[in-house]
Amino acid sequence: MNDLEPADPIVTTPRRRVVIIGAGFGGLACAGALGDTDVDVIVIDRRNHNLFQPLLYQVATAALSPADIAEPIRRTLGRYRNVHIMLAEADGIDVETKQVKLKDGGTVFYDQLVIATGSDYNYFGHDEWQHFAPGLKTLHEARRIRHRLLLSFEKAERTKDPAERKALLTSIVVGGGPTGVEMAGAISELGRSMAQRDFRSIPASDLRVILVEAGPRILAAFPEHLQAYAVRHLEKMGVEVRLGAQVSDITAEGAVIAGHMVPAGSVVWGAGVKASPAFRWLGIEGKASGRIPVDAKLRVEGFKDIFSLGDTSFQPDKNGAPLPALAQVAKQQGRYLGKLLARPGAIETAKPFHFANRGNTAVIGRNAAIFDFGRWTLKGYFAWILWAIVHVYLLVNFEKRMLVTVQWIWRYLTRQRGARLIDENDKEDVAPATIR
């Protein structure tokens, strides 16, 4: 066991120390499995809250408030007296001295280290697009999207220029994966609901939502008949689905799609992810967009006491492809690894990790979702009900489940969205249109 240095602010008993970088699905599951064991656990995260990312698009489209899907990490893990929380950003790892380097200059010693730093959106060499087309990984990004969507409607209500109005009421979603499909459907529902109820100068015919996918199909991980159902339902909702279309530029005015500039009030990015740069901290080469290669027991290849899980890790399935970047993968890996680390020597004798696929899902819109369970599939209203039940169940505690359930029921009955707030202090605001 390493002696504590002054730079290390956590004072604990002289026991084995497990440090977990990242408090996402995997990191929390690992810390929970280590709770109330004879191990000191330190969870490091640059944010003070955990976030249920699968419902982040509902924050972006004013269906839920940020607090409905987020909770302070200290509250989530507070019942475990051996778990310590550190609000800090990891910036490197010294494998020789077994220290995690922090961005503020501090260090944290470890006996065993778990890297669960998650993933971020991949802009494929065009990081400058991120300012104009935020993704959906953080509450800040969700609020930015919501701000732009709602502000575009307010500006469209005031302008007398038909061309400007149509541009403001155009939303572009880049990427045909589950996040892109869910965002496109939710934006369409939000816009049509507001146009019908709350605005006087916005005709529904001016609303336009474009879902852009560079590949030949949306929802590539799903069977073709579910993909076709999703396209049909999106088009029924008024979403334009553009397949095989490349986005070559994104600016404050809109996006260039298949060589043509499309003016838009908001652009949302959901076109692929990349792992965090944690592989560089270890001085190794990342796989599959920067994932850290691990063995069957989630141990980083070439390191005895360093482990990785979730979106950060590369663990191949039976076909050699990496396990999908899904919450259920990270949570299962976290529980598995936490139970192993709780018992000294268990790593050597433990059975390899096995991912139990409990189905893949995406919601298309009101009364419409898809489920792929492998041997059988489900679509439509009953898939939508099952999607809602599963996502409520996966929320972090009973309070959040009740809050979201009540709001969903109210929204379903009234078609109203109660989180339509525009931050007047947002510096991205531009000059309003002039009424003539």
Coordinates of C-alpha atoms in Angstrom, one line a residue:
M1 CA 0.0 0.0 0.0
N2 CA 1.3 3.5 -0.9
D3 CA 1.7 6.0 1.9
L4 CA -0.5 9.1 1.5
E5 CA 1.3 12.2 0.3
P6 CA 0.2 15.7 1.1
A7 CA -1.1 16.1 -2.5
D8 CA -3.6 13.4 -1.9
P9 CA -6.6 14.9 0.0
I10 CA -8.4 11.7 0.9
V11 CA -7.4 10.4 4.3
T12 CA -8.4 6.8 4.8
T13 CA -7.5 3.7 6.8
P14 CA -4.4 1.7 5.6
R15 CA -6.4 -0.6 3.4
R16 CA -6.3 -1.5 -0.3
R17 CA -7.3 1.5 -2.4
V18 CA -9.4 1.3 -5.6
V19 CA -9.6 4.5 -7.6
I20 CA -12.4 4.9 -10.2
I21 CA -12.1 7.6 -12.8
G22 CA -15.6 8.5 -14.1
A23 CA -19.0 8.3 -12.4
G24 CA -21.1 7.2 -15.4
F25 CA -23.1 4.0 -15.6
G26 CA -20.0 1.8 -15.3
G27 CA -18.1 3.8 -12.6
L28 CA -21.2 4.0 -10.4
A29 CA -22.0 0.3 -10.8
C30 CA -18.4 -0.6 -9.9
A31 CA -18.4 1.8 -6.9
G32 CA -21.7 0.4 -5.7
A33 CA -20.5 -3.1 -5.8
L34 CA -17.5 -2.1 -3.7
G35 CA -19.6 -0.3 -1.2
D36 CA -19.4 -1.4 2.4
T37 CA -16.5 -3.7 1.7
D38 CA -13.0 -3.8 3.2
V39 CA -11.6 -1.5 0.5
D40 CA -11.2 2.2 0.3
V41 CA -12.8 3.6 -2.9
I42 CA -12.2 7.0 -4.4
V43 CA -14.5 8.1 -7.3
I44 CA -13.0 11.0 -9.4
D45 CA -15.3 12.9 -11.7
R46 CA -15.1 16.4 -13.2
R47 CA -18.9 16.9 -12.6
N48 CA -20.7 16.6 -9.3
H49 CA -23.6 14.7 -10.7
N50 CA -24.4 11.5 -12.5
L51 CA -26.6 11.7 -15.6
F52 CA -29.0 9.4 -17.2
Q53 CA -27.9 10.1 -20.8
P54 CA -30.6 8.0 -22.6
L55 CA -33.2 10.7 -21.6
L56 CA -31.0 13.7 -22.2
Y57 CA -32.7 14.3 -25.5
Q58 CA -35.9 15.0 -23.5
V59 CA -34.1 17.8 -21.7
A60 CA -33.0 19.2 -25.0
T61 CA -36.6 19.2 -26.3
A62 CA -38.2 20.6 -23.1
A63 CA -39.9 17.4 -22.0
L64 CA -37.9 17.1 -18.8
S65 CA -35.9 19.3 -16.6
P66 CA -32.2 18.6 -16.0
A67 CA -32.8 17.7 -12.3
D68 CA -35.2 15.0 -13.4
I69 CA -32.4 12.8 -14.9
A70 CA -29.4 13.9 -12.8
E71 CA -28.4 13.4 -9.2
P72 CA -25.4 14.5 -7.1
I73 CA -22.8 11.7 -7.0
R74 CA -22.4 12.2 -3.3
R75 CA -26.1 11.4 -2.8
T76 CA -26.0 8.3 -5.0
L77 CA -23.0 6.8 -3.2
G78 CA -23.4 8.6 0.2
R79 CA -24.7 5.5 2.0
Y80 CA -21.3 3.7 1.5
R81 CA -18.9 4.9 4.2
N82 CA -15.9 3.5 2.4
V83 CA -16.6 5.4 -0.8
H84 CA -15.1 8.9 -1.2
I85 CA -16.0 11.4 -3.9
M86 CA -13.6 13.8 -5.5
L87 CA -14.7 16.6 -7.8
A88 CA -11.7 16.9 -10.0
E89 CA -10.6 16.2 -13.6
A90 CA -8.1 13.4 -14.3
D91 CA -5.3 14.5 -16.6
G92 CA -2.9 11.6 -16.7
I93 CA -1.6 8.4 -15.0
D94 CA 1.9 7.7 -13.7
V95 CA 2.0 3.9 -13.9
E96 CA 5.4 3.7 -12.2
T97 CA 4.4 5.4 -9.0
K98 CA 0.7 4.4 -9.3
Q99 CA -0.7 7.9 -9.3
V100 CA -3.6 9.6 -11.0
K101 CA -2.6 13.1 -12.1
L102 CA -5.3 15.8 -11.7
K103 CA -5.7 18.8 -13.9
D104 CA -5.3 21.1 -10.9
G105 CA -1.9 19.7 -10.1
G106 CA -2.9 17.2 -7.4
T107 CA -2.3 13.5 -7.4
V108 CA -4.2 10.5 -6.1
F109 CA -2.5 7.2 -5.3
Y110 CA -4.0 3.9 -6.2
D111 CA -3.5 0.2 -5.6
Q112 CA -6.0 -0.7 -8.3
L113 CA -7.3 1.7 -10.9
V114 CA -10.6 1.6 -12.9
I115 CA -10.8 3.8 -16.0
A116 CA -14.5 4.5 -16.9
T117 CA -14.2 7.9 -18.6
G118 CA -16.9 7.2 -21.2
S119 CA -17.0 8.7 -24.7
D120 CA -17.6 11.9 -26.6
Y121 CA -19.0 12.7 -30.0
N122 CA -16.6 12.3 -33.0
Y123 CA -16.7 15.3 -35.3
F124 CA -14.3 13.5 -37.7
G125 CA -11.6 16.2 -37.7
H126 CA -14.0 19.1 -37.7
D127 CA -14.0 20.0 -34.0
E128 CA -15.0 23.6 -34.9
W129 CA -18.4 22.3 -35.8
Q130 CA -19.1 21.5 -32.1
H131 CA -19.9 25.2 -31.4
F132 CA -22.6 25.2 -34.1
A133 CA -23.9 21.6 -33.7
P134 CA -23.7 20.5 -30.0
G135 CA -24.1 16.8 -29.3
L136 CA -25.9 15.2 -26.4
K137 CA -23.5 14.1 -23.7
T138 CA -23.9 16.7 -21.0
L139 CA -26.6 18.8 -19.4
H140 CA -24.9 21.9 -20.7
E141 CA -25.2 20.7 -24.3
A142 CA -28.8 19.7 -23.8
R143 CA -29.6 23.2 -22.5
R144 CA -27.8 24.8 -25.4
I145 CA -29.9 22.8 -27.8
R146 CA -33.1 23.6 -26.0
H147 CA -32.1 27.3 -25.9
R148 CA -31.5 27.4 -29.7
L149 CA -34.7 25.5 -30.5
L150 CA -36.9 27.7 -28.4
L151 CA -35.2 30.9 -29.4
S152 CA -35.6 30.1 -33.0
F153 CA -39.3 29.8 -32.5
E154 CA -39.5 33.1 -30.7
K155 CA -37.6 34.8 -33.6
A156 CA -39.7 33.1 -36.2
E157 CA -42.8 34.5 -34.5
R158 CA -41.5 38.0 -34.9
T159 CA -40.0 38.1 -38.3
K160 CA -42.0 39.2 -41.3
D161 CA -39.6 37.6 -43.8
P162 CA -41.0 34.2 -45.0
A163 CA -37.6 33.0 -46.0
E164 CA -36.1 33.9 -42.6
R165 CA -39.0 32.2 -40.9
K166 CA -38.6 29.0 -42.7
A167 CA -34.9 29.0 -42.0
L168 CA -35.4 29.6 -38.3
L169 CA -38.0 26.8 -38.2
T170 CA -35.6 24.3 -39.8
S171 CA -33.8 21.9 -37.6
I172 CA -31.0 19.5 -38.8
V173 CA -30.1 16.4 -36.9
V174 CA -26.8 14.8 -38.1
G175 CA -26.6 11.1 -37.5
G176 CA -29.1 8.3 -37.9
G177 CA -28.4 6.3 -34.8
P178 CA -30.8 6.0 -31.8
T179 CA -29.9 9.5 -30.5
G180 CA -30.4 11.1 -33.9
V181 CA -33.7 9.3 -34.5
E182 CA -35.0 10.2 -31.0
M183 CA -34.0 13.8 -31.4
A184 CA -35.6 14.2 -34.8
G185 CA -38.9 12.8 -33.6
A186 CA -38.9 14.8 -30.4
I187 CA -38.1 18.1 -32.2
S188 CA -40.9 17.5 -34.7
E189 CA -43.4 16.8 -31.9
L190 CA -42.2 19.8 -29.9
G191 CA -42.5 22.2 -32.9
R192 CA -45.9 21.1 -34.0
S193 CA -47.3 21.2 -30.5
M194 CA -46.0 24.7 -29.9
A195 CA -47.1 25.9 -33.4
Q196 CA -50.7 24.7 -32.8
R197 CA -51.1 25.9 -29.2
D198 CA -48.8 28.8 -28.3
F199 CA -47.7 30.7 -31.4
R200 CA -49.9 32.9 -33.7
S201 CA -47.6 33.6 -36.6
I202 CA -46.0 30.2 -37.2
P203 CA -47.8 28.0 -39.8
A204 CA -47.2 24.3 -39.3
S205 CA -46.2 24.0 -43.0
D206 CA -43.1 26.0 -42.2
L207 CA -41.8 23.5 -39.7
R208 CA -39.0 21.4 -41.1
V209 CA -36.9 18.7 -39.4
I210 CA -34.1 17.0 -41.5
L211 CA -32.4 13.8 -40.3
V212 CA -29.1 13.3 -42.2
E213 CA -27.4 9.9 -42.3
A214 CA -24.3 9.3 -44.4
G215 CA -24.9 5.6 -44.6
P216 CA -27.6 3.7 -46.5
R217 CA -29.8 3.1 -43.5
I218 CA -30.7 4.7 -40.1
L219 CA -30.5 2.6 -36.9
A220 CA -27.8 0.4 -38.5
A221 CA -27.6 -1.9 -35.4
F222 CA -31.3 -2.9 -35.8
P223 CA -32.9 -5.4 -38.2
E224 CA -34.0 -4.0 -41.6
H225 CA -37.8 -4.3 -40.9
L226 CA -37.4 -2.2 -37.8
Q227 CA -35.3 0.3 -39.7
A228 CA -38.0 0.6 -42.4
Y229 CA -40.7 1.0 -39.7
A230 CA -38.7 3.9 -38.1
V231 CA -38.3 5.7 -41.5
R232 CA -42.0 5.3 -42.2
H233 CA -43.0 6.7 -38.8
L234 CA -40.5 9.6 -38.9
E235 CA -41.8 10.6 -42.3
K236 CA -45.4 10.4 -41.1
M237 CA -44.3 12.8 -38.3
G238 CA -43.0 15.2 -41.0
V239 CA -39.3 14.4 -40.6
E240 CA -37.3 14.4 -43.8
V241 CA -34.9 11.4 -43.7
R242 CA -31.9 11.8 -46.0
L243 CA -29.9 8.7 -46.5
G244 CA -26.5 8.5 -48.1
A245 CA -26.0 12.3 -47.6
Q246 CA -22.7 13.7 -46.4
V247 CA -22.5 16.9 -44.2
S248 CA -19.4 18.8 -45.4
D249 CA -19.7 22.0 -43.4
I250 CA -21.6 23.5 -40.5
T251 CA -21.9 27.2 -39.7
A252 CA -24.0 29.5 -37.6
E253 CA -26.4 29.7 -40.6
G254 CA -27.0 26.0 -41.1
A255 CA -25.3 23.0 -42.7
V256 CA -24.0 22.0 -46.2
I257 CA -25.8 18.7 -47.0
A258 CA -24.8 16.8 -50.1
G259 CA -23.2 19.9 -51.5
H260 CA -26.1 22.3 -50.8
M261 CA -26.4 24.8 -48.1
V262 CA -29.5 24.3 -45.9
P263 CA -30.2 27.3 -43.7
A264 CA -31.3 26.2 -40.2
G265 CA -32.2 27.7 -36.8
S266 CA -30.6 24.7 -35.0
V267 CA -28.2 21.8 -35.8
V268 CA -27.8 18.8 -33.5
W269 CA -24.9 16.4 -33.8
G270 CA -25.3 12.6 -33.2
A271 CA -23.0 11.1 -35.9
G272 CA -20.7 8.7 -34.0
V273 CA -18.7 8.7 -30.8
K274 CA -15.1 8.3 -29.8
A275 CA -13.6 7.1 -26.5
S276 CA -12.0 9.5 -24.1
P277 CA -8.2 10.1 -24.6
A278 CA -7.5 7.9 -21.5
F279 CA -5.5 5.4 -23.7
R280 CA -2.8 8.1 -24.1
W281 CA -2.4 8.3 -20.3
L282 CA -1.2 4.8 -20.4
G283 CA 1.1 5.3 -23.4
I284 CA -0.7 2.6 -25.4
E285 CA -2.4 2.5 -28.8
G286 CA -6.2 2.8 -28.6
K287 CA -8.5 0.6 -30.7
A288 CA -11.8 1.4 -32.4
S289 CA -11.9 5.2 -32.0
G290 CA -9.6 5.2 -29.0
R291 CA -10.9 2.4 -26.8
I292 CA -8.6 0.8 -24.3
P293 CA -8.0 -2.9 -25.1
V294 CA -8.9 -5.2 -22.1
D295 CA -8.8 -8.9 -21.5
A296 CA -11.8 -11.1 -20.6
K297 CA -11.7 -9.8 -17.0
L298 CA -11.6 -6.2 -18.0
R299 CA -7.9 -5.8 -17.1
V300 CA -6.0 -3.4 -19.4
E301 CA -3.6 -5.4 -21.6
G302 CA -0.1 -5.1 -20.3
F303 CA -1.1 -3.8 -16.8
K304 CA -1.7 -5.9 -13.7
D305 CA -3.6 -3.4 -11.6
I306 CA -5.4 -1.2 -14.2
F307 CA -8.9 -2.0 -15.5
S308 CA -11.2 -0.3 -17.9
L309 CA -14.9 -0.6 -18.7
G310 CA -17.9 0.9 -20.6
D311 CA -17.4 3.1 -23.6
T312 CA -13.7 3.5 -22.7
S313 CA -12.8 -0.1 -23.1
F314 CA -12.4 -2.4 -26.1
Q315 CA -13.6 -5.9 -25.2
P316 CA -14.5 -8.0 -28.3
D317 CA -17.6 -10.1 -28.6
K318 CA -17.7 -13.6 -30.1
N319 CA -17.3 -12.0 -33.6
G320 CA -14.4 -9.8 -32.7
A321 CA -16.4 -6.6 -32.7
P322 CA -16.3 -4.3 -29.6
L323 CA -19.2 -4.6 -27.2
P324 CA -21.7 -1.8 -28.0
A325 CA -21.4 1.5 -26.2
L326 CA -24.6 1.0 -24.2
A327 CA -25.6 1.7 -20.6
Q328 CA -26.4 -2.0 -20.0
V329 CA -22.9 -3.0 -21.1
A330 CA -21.2 -0.5 -18.7
K331 CA -23.5 -1.4 -15.8
Q332 CA -22.9 -5.1 -16.1
Q333 CA -19.2 -4.6 -16.5
G334 CA -19.1 -2.3 -13.4
R335 CA -21.0 -4.8 -11.2
Y336 CA -18.8 -7.6 -12.4
L337 CA -15.5 -5.7 -11.8
G338 CA -16.6 -4.3 -8.5
K339 CA -17.4 -7.8 -7.1
L340 CA -14.0 -9.0 -8.2
L341 CA -12.1 -6.1 -6.8
A342 CA -13.8 -6.5 -3.5
R343 CA -12.1 -9.8 -2.9
P344 CA -8.3 -10.0 -2.9
G345 CA -7.0 -12.5 -5.5
A346 CA -10.4 -13.0 -7.1
I347 CA -9.3 -11.7 -10.4
E348 CA -7.1 -14.8 -11.1
T349 CA -9.8 -17.4 -10.4
A350 CA -12.9 -15.5 -11.6
K351 CA -14.9 -16.5 -14.7
P352 CA -14.5 -14.1 -17.7
F353 CA -17.1 -11.3 -18.1
H354 CA -20.1 -12.3 -20.2
F355 CA -22.4 -9.6 -21.5
A356 CA -26.1 -10.6 -21.2
N357 CA -27.9 -8.7 -23.9
R358 CA -31.3 -7.5 -22.6
G359 CA -32.3 -6.0 -25.9
N360 CA -31.6 -2.8 -27.9
T361 CA -34.2 -0.1 -28.2
A362 CA -35.0 3.3 -29.7
V363 CA -38.0 5.5 -29.4
I364 CA -39.3 7.1 -32.6
G365 CA -42.0 9.4 -31.2
R366 CA -45.4 9.3 -29.5
N367 CA -46.8 5.8 -29.3
A368 CA -43.9 4.4 -31.4
A369 CA -40.7 2.6 -30.5
I370 CA -38.7 -0.4 -31.5
F371 CA -37.1 -3.3 -29.6
D372 CA -34.6 -5.8 -30.8
F373 CA -34.2 -8.8 -28.5
G374 CA -32.2 -10.9 -30.9
R375 CA -34.5 -13.8 -31.5
W376 CA -37.6 -11.6 -31.6
T377 CA -38.5 -8.0 -32.1
L378 CA -41.2 -5.5 -31.1
K379 CA -42.4 -2.3 -32.6
G380 CA -45.2 0.3 -32.2
Y381 CA -47.3 1.2 -29.2
F382 CA -46.4 -1.8 -27.0
A383 CA -42.7 -1.3 -27.7
W384 CA -43.2 2.4 -26.7
I385 CA -44.8 1.3 -23.4
L386 CA -42.0 -1.2 -22.7
W387 CA -39.4 1.5 -23.6
A388 CA -41.0 3.8 -21.0
I389 CA -41.1 1.2 -18.3
V390 CA -37.5 0.2 -18.9
H391 CA -36.2 3.7 -18.8
V392 CA -38.1 4.7 -15.7
Y393 CA -36.8 1.5 -14.0
L394 CA -33.2 2.4 -14.9
L395 CA -33.4 5.9 -13.3
V396 CA -31.2 6.2 -10.3
N397 CA -33.8 6.2 -7.5
F398 CA -37.5 6.1 -6.6
E399 CA -37.8 9.9 -6.5
K400 CA -36.6 10.3 -10.1
R401 CA -38.8 7.5 -11.2
M402 CA -41.9 9.1 -9.7
L403 CA -41.1 12.5 -11.1
V404 CA -40.5 11.3 -14.6
T405 CA -43.6 9.0 -14.6
V406 CA -45.9 11.8 -13.5
Q407 CA -44.5 14.3 -16.0
W408 CA -44.7 11.7 -18.9
I409 CA -48.4 11.0 -18.0
W410 CA -49.2 14.7 -17.8
R411 CA -47.4 15.3 -21.1
Y412 CA -49.2 12.4 -22.8
L413 CA -52.6 13.7 -21.7
T414 CA -52.0 17.4 -22.4
R415 CA -49.3 17.3 -25.1
Q416 CA -47.7 20.2 -23.1
R417 CA -44.0 20.5 -22.2
G418 CA -43.2 22.3 -19.0
A419 CA -39.5 22.8 -19.3
R420 CA -39.6 25.4 -22.1
L421 CA -37.2 27.9 -20.5
I422 CA -34.8 30.2 -22.4
D423 CA -31.8 31.5 -20.5
E424 CA -31.7 35.2 -21.1
N425 CA -28.0 35.3 -20.1
D426 CA -26.9 32.9 -22.8
K427 CA -24.1 34.6 -24.7
E428 CA -24.9 32.7 -27.9
D429 CA -28.0 34.8 -28.4
V430 CA -28.0 37.1 -31.5
A431 CA -29.8 40.2 -32.4
P432 CA -33.6 39.6 -32.6
A433 CA -35.6 40.1 -35.7
T434 CA -37.3 43.5 -36.3
I435 CA -41.1 43.7 -36.8
R436 CA -42.0 46.0 -39.7

